Each structure stands twice: as structure tokens, then as C-alpha cells.
Amino acid sequence: QVQLVESGGGLVQAGGSLSVSCAASGRTFNSYAMGWFRQAPGKEREFVAAISRNGGSTYYPDSVKGRFTISRDNAKSMVYLQMNSLKPEDTAVYYCAARQAYSGNYYYLMEEYPYWGQGTQVTVSS
């Protein structure tokens, strides 16, 4: 089992950048594929980024492709989401998620992730 704690959220102006981080507990972090999701008020939680367990594969929806970058440091049990060219519609609570993986796959469906952090708020002002 893994526990996840997000940090780094905050308030930023449109066009700016922000990075959020996720710290994972446990000694087998490199066996987990990781993902970022977000949920805006009144909306369903949506996929933002995914990375395979060794970081070799990443995947993004069109809404953030080219602006967001997911990365991981297995030695530190950390996963990051760098967000550039932020828009007001990026405002949401951002969640880190994890699932054990036995291959180099990434996952982008919420139901594929059994472990979730508590979330961190990102607010983009216009």
C-alpha cells in the first residue's frame, strides 16, 4: 500500500506557471504507475497526466498537452506536475494517484487507481 501527499498548490495569474508535487510513502515506489487528476467546483474529476513506473512513458489529454509536464524521481519517491501557460479553467483541486504496475504502461482512467492523495488547490486568476 502507498500513501500520497500533494503539495505546492496556490494562486497564480493566467499565463503563469506552477509546480505541484506528490510525496509517496513506501519502499516500492518504482513499482507504481502515477497519475494526476483534477476536479473543479461542480465538475467531475478529470484526468490530467500519467507516467509509467520508470518514467519512460507519459500521456496527457489535449486540454493540457504542451503546457503540463509530469515527471518522477523514484529515488525520492516523488512525482511532479509542472504547469505552464496556466488558464483560469485550470483552476481545480489537483490529486495525485497511484497503482501498482507490472509493465511500462500508463493509466488514465480514475477507476484504475486505488490510491489517492488528499489534493492541493490550484487557482488561476484572470
mmCIF file of N, CA and C in Angstrom:
data_model
loop_
_atom_site.group_PDB
_atom_site.id
_atom_site.type_symbol
_atom_site.label_atom_id
_atom_site.label_comp_id
_atom_site.label_asym_id
_atom_site.label_seq_id
_atom_site.Cartn_x
_atom_site.Cartn_y
_atom_site.Cartn_z
ATOM 1 N N GLN A 1 0.845 -1.183 0.000
ATOM 2 C CA GLN A 1 0.000 0.000 0.000
ATOM 3 C C GLN A 1 0.883 1.236 0.000
ATOM 4 N N VAL A 2 0.379 2.320 -0.570
ATOM 5 C CA VAL A 2 1.137 3.562 -0.654
ATOM 6 C C VAL A 2 0.266 4.710 -0.181
ATOM 7 N N GLN A 3 0.882 5.659 0.498
ATOM 8 C CA GLN A 3 0.186 6.873 0.907
ATOM 9 C C GLN A 3 0.760 8.049 0.129
ATOM 10 N N LEU A 4 -0.109 8.967 -0.272
ATOM 11 C CA LEU A 4 0.272 10.071 -1.149
ATOM 12 C C LEU A 4 -0.081 11.400 -0.506
ATOM 13 N N VAL A 5 0.843 12.355 -0.585
ATOM 14 C CA VAL A 5 0.616 13.688 -0.039
ATOM 15 C C VAL A 5 1.038 14.719 -1.079
ATOM 16 N N GLU A 6 0.067 15.519 -1.531
ATOM 17 C CA GLU A 6 0.351 16.560 -2.510
ATOM 18 C C GLU A 6 0.759 17.850 -1.810
ATOM 19 N N SER A 7 1.510 18.672 -2.527
ATOM 20 C CA SER A 7 1.893 19.990 -2.026
ATOM 21 C C SER A 7 2.186 20.887 -3.217
ATOM 22 N N GLY A 8 2.277 22.188 -2.939
ATOM 23 C CA GLY A 8 2.716 23.121 -3.966
ATOM 24 C C GLY A 8 1.620 23.893 -4.664
ATOM 25 N N GLY A 9 0.381 23.659 -4.311
ATOM 26 C CA GLY A 9 -0.691 24.427 -4.926
ATOM 27 C C GLY A 9 -0.641 25.876 -4.486
ATOM 28 N N GLY A 10 -1.471 26.708 -5.123
ATOM 29 C CA GLY A 10 -1.517 28.111 -4.753
ATOM 30 C C GLY A 10 -2.255 28.936 -5.777
ATOM 31 N N LEU A 11 -2.036 30.233 -5.698
ATOM 32 C CA LEU A 11 -2.694 31.185 -6.583
ATOM 33 C C LEU A 11 -1.678 31.727 -7.589
ATOM 34 N N VAL A 12 -2.061 31.744 -8.852
ATOM 35 C CA VAL A 12 -1.175 32.238 -9.893
ATOM 36 C C VAL A 12 -2.008 32.971 -10.930
ATOM 37 N N GLN A 13 -1.402 33.934 -11.583
ATOM 38 C CA GLN A 13 -2.119 34.666 -12.629
ATOM 39 C C GLN A 13 -2.134 33.869 -13.934
ATOM 40 N N ALA A 14 -3.120 34.142 -14.742
ATOM 41 C CA ALA A 14 -3.206 33.494 -16.043
ATOM 42 C C ALA A 14 -1.925 33.744 -16.837
ATOM 43 N N GLY A 15 -1.450 32.705 -17.485
ATOM 44 C CA GLY A 15 -0.205 32.792 -18.227
ATOM 45 C C GLY A 15 1.012 32.406 -17.417
ATOM 46 N N GLY A 16 0.826 32.275 -16.115
ATOM 47 C CA GLY A 16 1.938 31.935 -15.240
ATOM 48 C C GLY A 16 2.175 30.440 -15.139
ATOM 49 N N SER A 17 3.107 30.085 -14.259
ATOM 50 C CA SER A 17 3.497 28.690 -14.065
ATOM 51 C C SER A 17 3.408 28.310 -12.604
ATOM 52 N N LEU A 18 3.221 27.030 -12.376
ATOM 53 C CA LEU A 18 3.145 26.490 -11.022
ATOM 54 C C LEU A 18 3.524 25.023 -11.090
ATOM 55 N N SER A 19 4.174 24.552 -10.049
ATOM 56 C CA SER A 19 4.511 23.140 -9.967
ATOM 57 C C SER A 19 3.903 22.548 -8.715
ATOM 58 N N VAL A 20 3.271 21.411 -8.849
ATOM 59 C CA VAL A 20 2.758 20.681 -7.695
ATOM 60 C C VAL A 20 3.520 19.376 -7.566
ATOM 61 N N SER A 21 3.639 18.906 -6.334
ATOM 62 C CA SER A 21 4.416 17.708 -6.048
ATOM 63 C C SER A 21 3.571 16.704 -5.292
ATOM 64 N N CYS A 22 3.995 15.468 -5.352
ATOM 65 C CA CYS A 22 3.323 14.391 -4.630
ATOM 66 C C CYS A 22 4.393 13.492 -4.018
ATOM 67 N N ALA A 23 4.364 13.374 -2.707
ATOM 68 C CA ALA A 23 5.294 12.514 -1.999
ATOM 69 C C ALA A 23 4.612 11.194 -1.665
ATOM 70 N N ALA A 24 5.275 10.109 -1.985
ATOM 71 C CA ALA A 24 4.710 8.775 -1.741
ATOM 72 C C ALA A 24 5.478 8.062 -0.646
ATOM 73 N N SER A 25 4.749 7.348 0.172
ATOM 74 C CA SER A 25 5.382 6.550 1.212
ATOM 75 C C SER A 25 5.723 5.175 0.656
ATOM 76 N N GLY A 26 6.480 4.405 1.396
ATOM 77 C CA GLY A 26 6.761 3.036 0.965
ATOM 78 C C GLY A 26 8.067 2.914 0.224
ATOM 79 N N ARG A 27 8.575 1.673 0.168
ATOM 80 C CA ARG A 27 9.878 1.437 -0.438
ATOM 81 C C ARG A 27 9.781 0.884 -1.854
ATOM 82 N N THR A 28 8.559 0.762 -2.380
ATOM 83 C CA THR A 28 8.396 0.169 -3.701
ATOM 84 C C THR A 28 7.788 1.167 -4.678
ATOM 85 N N PHE A 29 8.143 2.427 -4.528
ATOM 86 C CA PHE A 29 7.553 3.473 -5.361
ATOM 87 C C PHE A 29 7.765 3.183 -6.840
ATOM 88 N N ASN A 30 8.894 2.585 -7.193
ATOM 89 C CA ASN A 30 9.187 2.354 -8.604
ATOM 90 C C ASN A 30 8.356 1.218 -9.213
ATOM 91 N N SER A 31 7.480 0.621 -8.423
ATOM 92 C CA SER A 31 6.558 -0.371 -8.971
ATOM 93 C C SER A 31 5.173 0.220 -9.232
ATOM 94 N N TYR A 32 5.026 1.525 -9.001
ATOM 95 C CA TYR A 32 3.736 2.184 -9.163
ATOM 96 C C TYR A 32 3.731 3.100 -10.379
ATOM 97 N N ALA A 33 2.707 2.975 -11.203
ATOM 98 C CA ALA A 33 2.416 3.995 -12.198
ATOM 99 C C ALA A 33 1.663 5.118 -11.487
ATOM 100 N N MET A 34 1.882 6.346 -11.944
ATOM 101 C CA MET A 34 1.324 7.502 -11.255
ATOM 102 C C MET A 34 0.488 8.346 -12.201
ATOM 103 N N GLY A 35 -0.448 9.074 -11.605
ATOM 104 C CA GLY A 35 -1.277 9.964 -12.403
ATOM 105 C C GLY A 35 -1.657 11.202 -11.634
ATOM 106 N N TRP A 36 -2.014 12.225 -12.371
ATOM 107 C CA TRP A 36 -2.585 13.450 -11.802
ATOM 108 C C TRP A 36 -3.982 13.626 -12.372
ATOM 109 N N PHE A 37 -4.902 13.998 -11.499
ATOM 110 C CA PHE A 37 -6.272 14.313 -11.871
ATOM 111 C C PHE A 37 -6.634 15.659 -11.248
ATOM 112 N N ARG A 38 -7.717 16.242 -11.703
ATOM 113 C CA ARG A 38 -8.172 17.496 -11.102
ATOM 114 C C ARG A 38 -9.692 17.529 -11.075
ATOM 115 N N GLN A 39 -10.200 18.308 -10.130
ATOM 116 C CA GLN A 39 -11.641 18.465 -10.005
ATOM 117 C C GLN A 39 -11.971 19.913 -9.694
ATOM 118 N N ALA A 40 -12.706 20.533 -10.601
ATOM 119 C CA ALA A 40 -13.174 21.901 -10.415
ATOM 120 C C ALA A 40 -14.534 21.874 -9.730
ATOM 121 N N PRO A 41 -14.908 22.968 -9.072
ATOM 122 C CA PRO A 41 -16.207 23.007 -8.380
ATOM 123 C C PRO A 41 -17.355 22.699 -9.334
ATOM 124 N N GLY A 42 -18.207 21.791 -8.927
ATOM 125 C CA GLY A 42 -19.371 21.454 -9.727
ATOM 126 C C GLY A 42 -19.096 20.570 -10.926
ATOM 127 N N LYS A 43 -17.848 20.114 -11.070
ATOM 128 C CA LYS A 43 -17.487 19.282 -12.217
ATOM 129 C C LYS A 43 -16.953 17.939 -11.754
ATOM 130 N N GLU A 44 -16.937 16.995 -12.690
ATOM 131 C CA GLU A 44 -16.390 15.683 -12.372
ATOM 132 C C GLU A 44 -14.861 15.745 -12.375
ATOM 133 N N ARG A 45 -14.260 14.802 -11.654
ATOM 134 C CA ARG A 45 -12.817 14.704 -11.647
ATOM 135 C C ARG A 45 -12.350 14.257 -13.031
ATOM 136 N N GLU A 46 -11.278 14.892 -13.516
ATOM 137 C CA GLU A 46 -10.791 14.581 -14.846
ATOM 138 C C GLU A 46 -9.298 14.302 -14.859
ATOM 139 N N PHE A 47 -8.894 13.513 -15.824
ATOM 140 C CA PHE A 47 -7.505 13.118 -15.995
ATOM 141 C C PHE A 47 -6.666 14.291 -16.500
ATOM 142 N N VAL A 48 -5.433 14.397 -15.964
ATOM 143 C CA VAL A 48 -4.537 15.483 -16.341
ATOM 144 C C VAL A 48 -3.220 14.959 -16.918
ATOM 145 N N ALA A 49 -2.647 13.932 -16.287
ATOM 146 C CA ALA A 49 -1.360 13.425 -16.765
ATOM 147 C C ALA A 49 -1.095 12.061 -16.157
ATOM 148 N N ALA A 50 -0.315 11.246 -16.859
ATOM 149 C CA ALA A 50 0.052 9.933 -16.356
ATOM 150 C C ALA A 50 1.495 9.631 -16.723
ATOM 151 N N ILE A 51 2.133 8.808 -15.886
ATOM 152 C CA ILE A 51 3.521 8.427 -16.136
ATOM 153 C C ILE A 51 3.705 6.976 -15.734
ATOM 154 N N SER A 52 4.496 6.259 -16.515
ATOM 155 C CA SER A 52 4.758 4.860 -16.214
ATOM 156 C C SER A 52 5.704 4.747 -15.021
ATOM 157 N N ARG A 53 5.887 3.541 -14.551
ATOM 158 C CA ARG A 53 6.624 3.368 -13.303
ATOM 159 C C ARG A 53 8.085 3.750 -13.415
ATOM 160 N N ASN A 54 8.660 3.649 -14.598
ATOM 161 C CA ASN A 54 10.072 4.060 -14.747
ATOM 162 C C ASN A 54 10.208 5.438 -15.385
ATOM 163 N N GLY A 55 9.078 6.102 -15.630
ATOM 164 C CA GLY A 55 9.096 7.438 -16.217
ATOM 165 C C GLY A 55 9.299 7.462 -17.714
ATOM 166 N N GLY A 56 9.364 6.293 -18.344
ATOM 167 C CA GLY A 56 9.656 6.248 -19.768
ATOM 168 C C GLY A 56 8.498 6.609 -20.670
ATOM 169 N N SER A 57 7.298 6.539 -20.130
ATOM 170 C CA SER A 57 6.099 6.855 -20.927
ATOM 171 C C SER A 57 5.228 7.831 -20.169
ATOM 172 N N THR A 58 4.726 8.823 -20.891
ATOM 173 C CA THR A 58 3.809 9.792 -20.311
ATOM 174 C C THR A 58 2.621 9.980 -21.254
ATOM 175 N N TYR A 59 1.541 10.511 -20.697
ATOM 176 C CA TYR A 59 0.331 10.698 -21.510
ATOM 177 C C TYR A 59 -0.453 11.862 -20.952
ATOM 178 N N TYR A 60 -1.021 12.681 -21.854
ATOM 179 C CA TYR A 60 -1.774 13.866 -21.470
ATOM 180 C C TYR A 60 -3.037 13.980 -22.326
ATOM 181 N N PRO A 61 -4.075 14.554 -21.784
ATOM 182 C CA PRO A 61 -5.228 14.886 -22.618
ATOM 183 C C PRO A 61 -4.908 16.131 -23.428
ATOM 184 N N ASP A 62 -5.661 16.363 -24.476
ATOM 185 C CA ASP A 62 -5.415 17.515 -25.331
ATOM 186 C C ASP A 62 -5.515 18.841 -24.581
ATOM 187 N N SER A 63 -6.321 18.883 -23.536
ATOM 188 C CA SER A 63 -6.551 20.132 -22.804
ATOM 189 C C SER A 63 -5.297 20.677 -22.133
ATOM 190 N N VAL A 64 -4.333 19.805 -21.845
ATOM 191 C CA VAL A 64 -3.107 20.261 -21.159
ATOM 192 C C VAL A 64 -1.843 19.926 -21.932
ATOM 193 N N LYS A 65 -1.955 19.175 -23.008
ATOM 194 C CA LYS A 65 -0.777 18.760 -23.769
ATOM 195 C C LYS A 65 -0.017 19.977 -24.261
ATOM 196 N N GLY A 66 1.298 19.953 -24.048
ATOM 197 C CA GLY A 66 2.138 21.082 -24.435
ATOM 198 C C GLY A 66 2.282 22.134 -23.363
ATOM 199 N N ARG A 67 1.432 22.093 -22.352
ATOM 200 C CA ARG A 67 1.505 23.057 -21.248
ATOM 201 C C ARG A 67 1.933 22.397 -19.941
ATOM 202 N N PHE A 68 1.515 21.157 -19.722
ATOM 203 C CA PHE A 68 1.810 20.451 -18.473
ATOM 204 C C PHE A 68 2.843 19.353 -18.740
ATOM 205 N N THR A 69 3.681 19.112 -17.727
ATOM 206 C CA THR A 69 4.672 18.041 -17.818
ATOM 207 C C THR A 69 4.695 17.254 -16.521
ATOM 208 N N ILE A 70 4.507 15.964 -16.629
ATOM 209 C CA ILE A 70 4.604 15.094 -15.470
ATOM 210 C C ILE A 70 5.993 14.461 -15.449
ATOM 211 N N SER A 71 6.549 14.333 -14.253
ATOM 212 C CA SER A 71 7.851 13.690 -14.109
ATOM 213 C C SER A 71 7.895 12.997 -12.757
ATOM 214 N N ARG A 72 8.910 12.173 -12.554
ATOM 215 C CA ARG A 72 9.031 11.466 -11.292
ATOM 216 C C ARG A 72 10.499 11.268 -10.954
ATOM 217 N N ASP A 73 10.738 11.142 -9.663
ATOM 218 C CA ASP A 73 12.065 10.835 -9.147
ATOM 219 C C ASP A 73 11.902 9.625 -8.246
ATOM 220 N N ASN A 74 12.200 8.451 -8.762
ATOM 221 C CA ASN A 74 11.972 7.233 -7.976
ATOM 222 C C ASN A 74 12.879 7.144 -6.753
ATOM 223 N N ALA A 75 14.040 7.742 -6.816
ATOM 224 C CA ALA A 75 14.944 7.719 -5.665
ATOM 225 C C ALA A 75 14.366 8.498 -4.492
ATOM 226 N N LYS A 76 13.552 9.511 -4.799
ATOM 227 C CA LYS A 76 12.953 10.348 -3.757
ATOM 228 C C LYS A 76 11.479 10.015 -3.525
ATOM 229 N N SER A 77 10.945 9.066 -4.288
ATOM 230 C CA SER A 77 9.527 8.689 -4.187
ATOM 231 C C SER A 77 8.627 9.898 -4.408
ATOM 232 N N MET A 78 8.936 10.652 -5.445
ATOM 233 C CA MET A 78 8.210 11.878 -5.742
ATOM 234 C C MET A 78 7.707 11.868 -7.186
ATOM 235 N N VAL A 79 6.561 12.482 -7.371
ATOM 236 C CA VAL A 79 6.063 12.745 -8.721
ATOM 237 C C VAL A 79 5.676 14.218 -8.779
ATOM 238 N N TYR A 80 5.911 14.830 -9.941
ATOM 239 C CA TYR A 80 5.729 16.259 -10.090
ATOM 240 C C TYR A 80 4.809 16.551 -11.279
ATOM 241 N N LEU A 81 4.170 17.707 -11.196
ATOM 242 C CA LEU A 81 3.403 18.206 -12.329
ATOM 243 C C LEU A 81 3.777 19.670 -12.520
ATOM 244 N N GLN A 82 4.505 19.948 -13.586
ATOM 245 C CA GLN A 82 4.865 21.310 -13.941
ATOM 246 C C GLN A 82 3.786 21.848 -14.866
ATOM 247 N N MET A 83 3.207 22.989 -14.489
ATOM 248 C CA MET A 83 2.112 23.569 -15.254
ATOM 249 C C MET A 83 2.510 24.956 -15.754
ATOM 250 N N ASN A 84 2.524 25.108 -17.055
ATOM 251 C CA ASN A 84 2.879 26.380 -17.685
ATOM 252 C C ASN A 84 1.693 26.942 -18.460
ATOM 253 N N SER A 85 1.783 28.209 -18.788
ATOM 254 C CA SER A 85 0.724 28.881 -19.566
ATOM 255 C C SER A 85 -0.650 28.602 -18.969
ATOM 256 N N LEU A 86 -0.744 28.776 -17.674
ATOM 257 C CA LEU A 86 -1.977 28.425 -16.972
ATOM 258 C C LEU A 86 -3.134 29.314 -17.383
ATOM 259 N N LYS A 87 -4.314 28.713 -17.377
ATOM 260 C CA LYS A 87 -5.552 29.389 -17.749
ATOM 261 C C LYS A 87 -6.521 29.345 -16.579
ATOM 262 N N PRO A 88 -7.457 30.285 -16.511
ATOM 263 C CA PRO A 88 -8.446 30.226 -15.415
ATOM 264 C C PRO A 88 -9.181 28.889 -15.362
ATOM 265 N N GLU A 89 -9.392 28.258 -16.490
ATOM 266 C CA GLU A 89 -10.089 26.973 -16.492
ATOM 267 C C GLU A 89 -9.243 25.823 -15.942
ATOM 268 N N ASP A 90 -7.975 26.086 -15.628
ATOM 269 C CA ASP A 90 -7.144 25.087 -14.955
ATOM 270 C C ASP A 90 -7.376 25.093 -13.445
ATOM 271 N N THR A 91 -8.148 26.051 -12.962
ATOM 272 C CA THR A 91 -8.448 26.127 -11.533
ATOM 273 C C THR A 91 -9.183 24.878 -11.076
ATOM 274 N N ALA A 92 -8.637 24.225 -10.047
ATOM 275 C CA ALA A 92 -9.207 22.976 -9.559
ATOM 276 C C ALA A 92 -8.392 22.490 -8.371
ATOM 277 N N VAL A 93 -8.910 21.467 -7.715
ATOM 278 C CA VAL A 93 -8.108 20.707 -6.764
ATOM 279 C C VAL A 93 -7.395 19.614 -7.553
ATOM 280 N N TYR A 94 -6.092 19.543 -7.385
ATOM 281 C CA TYR A 94 -5.279 18.580 -8.126
ATOM 282 C C TYR A 94 -4.941 17.402 -7.215
ATOM 283 N N TYR A 95 -5.186 16.192 -7.730
ATOM 284 C CA TYR A 95 -4.990 14.973 -6.976
ATOM 285 C C TYR A 95 -3.921 14.104 -7.626
ATOM 286 N N CYS A 96 -3.104 13.516 -6.777
ATOM 287 C CA CYS A 96 -2.120 12.538 -7.193
ATOM 288 C C CYS A 96 -2.726 11.148 -6.975
ATOM 289 N N ALA A 97 -2.441 10.216 -7.882
ATOM 290 C CA ALA A 97 -2.984 8.870 -7.768
ATOM 291 C C ALA A 97 -1.908 7.846 -8.135
ATOM 292 N N ALA A 98 -2.046 6.650 -7.582
ATOM 293 C CA ALA A 98 -1.050 5.595 -7.809
ATOM 294 C C ALA A 98 -1.706 4.234 -7.977
ATOM 295 N N ARG A 99 -1.072 3.390 -8.782
ATOM 296 C CA ARG A 99 -1.483 1.991 -8.873
ATOM 297 C C ARG A 99 -0.249 1.159 -9.171
ATOM 298 N N GLN A 100 -0.244 -0.044 -8.662
ATOM 299 C CA GLN A 100 0.867 -0.938 -8.962
ATOM 300 C C GLN A 100 0.804 -1.324 -10.435
ATOM 301 N N ALA A 101 1.974 -1.394 -11.041
ATOM 302 C CA ALA A 101 2.048 -1.719 -12.462
ATOM 303 C C ALA A 101 3.139 -2.745 -12.674
ATOM 304 N N TYR A 102 2.879 -3.669 -13.554
ATOM 305 C CA TYR A 102 3.838 -4.735 -13.821
ATOM 306 C C TYR A 102 4.395 -4.659 -15.227
ATOM 307 N N SER A 103 4.275 -3.467 -15.789
ATOM 308 C CA SER A 103 4.821 -3.228 -17.113
ATOM 309 C C SER A 103 5.075 -1.730 -17.223
ATOM 310 N N GLY A 104 5.461 -1.276 -18.378
ATOM 311 C CA GLY A 104 5.747 0.142 -18.592
ATOM 312 C C GLY A 104 4.554 0.942 -19.028
ATOM 313 N N ASN A 105 3.351 0.483 -18.656
ATOM 314 C CA ASN A 105 2.143 1.189 -19.072
ATOM 315 C C ASN A 105 1.858 2.414 -18.223
ATOM 316 N N TYR A 106 1.050 3.315 -18.781
ATOM 317 C CA TYR A 106 0.460 4.398 -18.026
ATOM 318 C C TYR A 106 -1.048 4.168 -18.014
ATOM 319 N N TYR A 107 -1.738 4.859 -17.136
ATOM 320 C CA TYR A 107 -3.175 4.654 -16.947
ATOM 321 C C TYR A 107 -3.854 6.011 -16.834
ATOM 322 N N TYR A 108 -5.015 6.151 -17.458
ATOM 323 C CA TYR A 108 -5.677 7.458 -17.461
ATOM 324 C C TYR A 108 -7.132 7.422 -17.012
ATOM 325 N N LEU A 109 -7.591 6.285 -16.531
ATOM 326 C CA LEU A 109 -8.954 6.200 -16.011
ATOM 327 C C LEU A 109 -8.930 6.230 -14.499
ATOM 328 N N MET A 110 -9.836 6.989 -13.907
ATOM 329 C CA MET A 110 -9.880 7.112 -12.454
ATOM 330 C C MET A 110 -9.994 5.758 -11.776
ATOM 331 N N GLU A 111 -10.829 4.889 -12.331
ATOM 332 C CA GLU A 111 -11.099 3.605 -11.677
ATOM 333 C C GLU A 111 -9.902 2.664 -11.701
ATOM 334 N N GLU A 112 -8.866 3.016 -12.436
ATOM 335 C CA GLU A 112 -7.661 2.192 -12.468
ATOM 336 C C GLU A 112 -6.701 2.512 -11.328
ATOM 337 N N TYR A 113 -7.007 3.554 -10.576
ATOM 338 C CA TYR A 113 -6.126 3.987 -9.492
ATOM 339 C C TYR A 113 -6.781 3.729 -8.133
ATOM 340 N N PRO A 114 -6.233 2.844 -7.314
ATOM 341 C CA PRO A 114 -6.801 2.591 -5.999
ATOM 342 C C PRO A 114 -6.303 3.542 -4.908
ATOM 343 N N TYR A 115 -5.196 4.225 -5.156
ATOM 344 C CA TYR A 115 -4.603 5.076 -4.109
ATOM 345 C C TYR A 115 -4.624 6.537 -4.542
ATOM 346 N N TRP A 116 -5.074 7.403 -3.599
ATOM 347 C CA TRP A 116 -5.257 8.816 -3.895
ATOM 348 C C TRP A 116 -4.735 9.675 -2.761
ATOM 349 N N GLY A 117 -4.221 10.852 -3.124
ATOM 350 C CA GLY A 117 -3.859 11.839 -2.125
ATOM 351 C C GLY A 117 -5.075 12.682 -1.758
ATOM 352 N N GLN A 118 -4.850 13.658 -0.877
ATOM 353 C CA GLN A 118 -5.951 14.488 -0.379
ATOM 354 C C GLN A 118 -6.215 15.687 -1.275
ATOM 355 N N GLY A 119 -5.293 15.979 -2.182
ATOM 356 C CA GLY A 119 -5.487 17.065 -3.123
ATOM 357 C C GLY A 119 -4.843 18.365 -2.685
ATOM 358 N N THR A 120 -4.531 19.200 -3.666
ATOM 359 C CA THR A 120 -3.987 20.527 -3.403
ATOM 360 C C THR A 120 -4.661 21.514 -4.364
ATOM 361 N N GLN A 121 -5.033 22.687 -3.839
ATOM 362 C CA GLN A 121 -5.790 23.656 -4.617
ATOM 363 C C GLN A 121 -4.874 24.475 -5.512
ATOM 364 N N VAL A 122 -5.267 24.579 -6.765
ATOM 365 C CA VAL A 122 -4.603 25.462 -7.726
ATOM 366 C C VAL A 122 -5.649 26.446 -8.241
ATOM 367 N N THR A 123 -5.354 27.726 -8.075
ATOM 368 C CA THR A 123 -6.275 28.763 -8.523
ATOM 369 C C THR A 123 -5.561 29.679 -9.506
ATOM 370 N N VAL A 124 -6.149 29.840 -10.679
ATOM 371 C CA VAL A 124 -5.573 30.692 -11.712
ATOM 372 C C VAL A 124 -6.501 31.893 -11.903
ATOM 373 N N SER A 125 -5.979 33.065 -11.623
ATOM 374 C CA SER A 125 -6.784 34.278 -11.742
ATOM 375 C C SER A 125 -6.634 34.877 -13.136
ATOM 376 N N SER A 126 -7.712 35.506 -13.594
ATOM 377 C CA SER A 126 -7.704 36.093 -14.944
ATOM 378 C C SER A 126 -7.235 37.540 -14.911
#
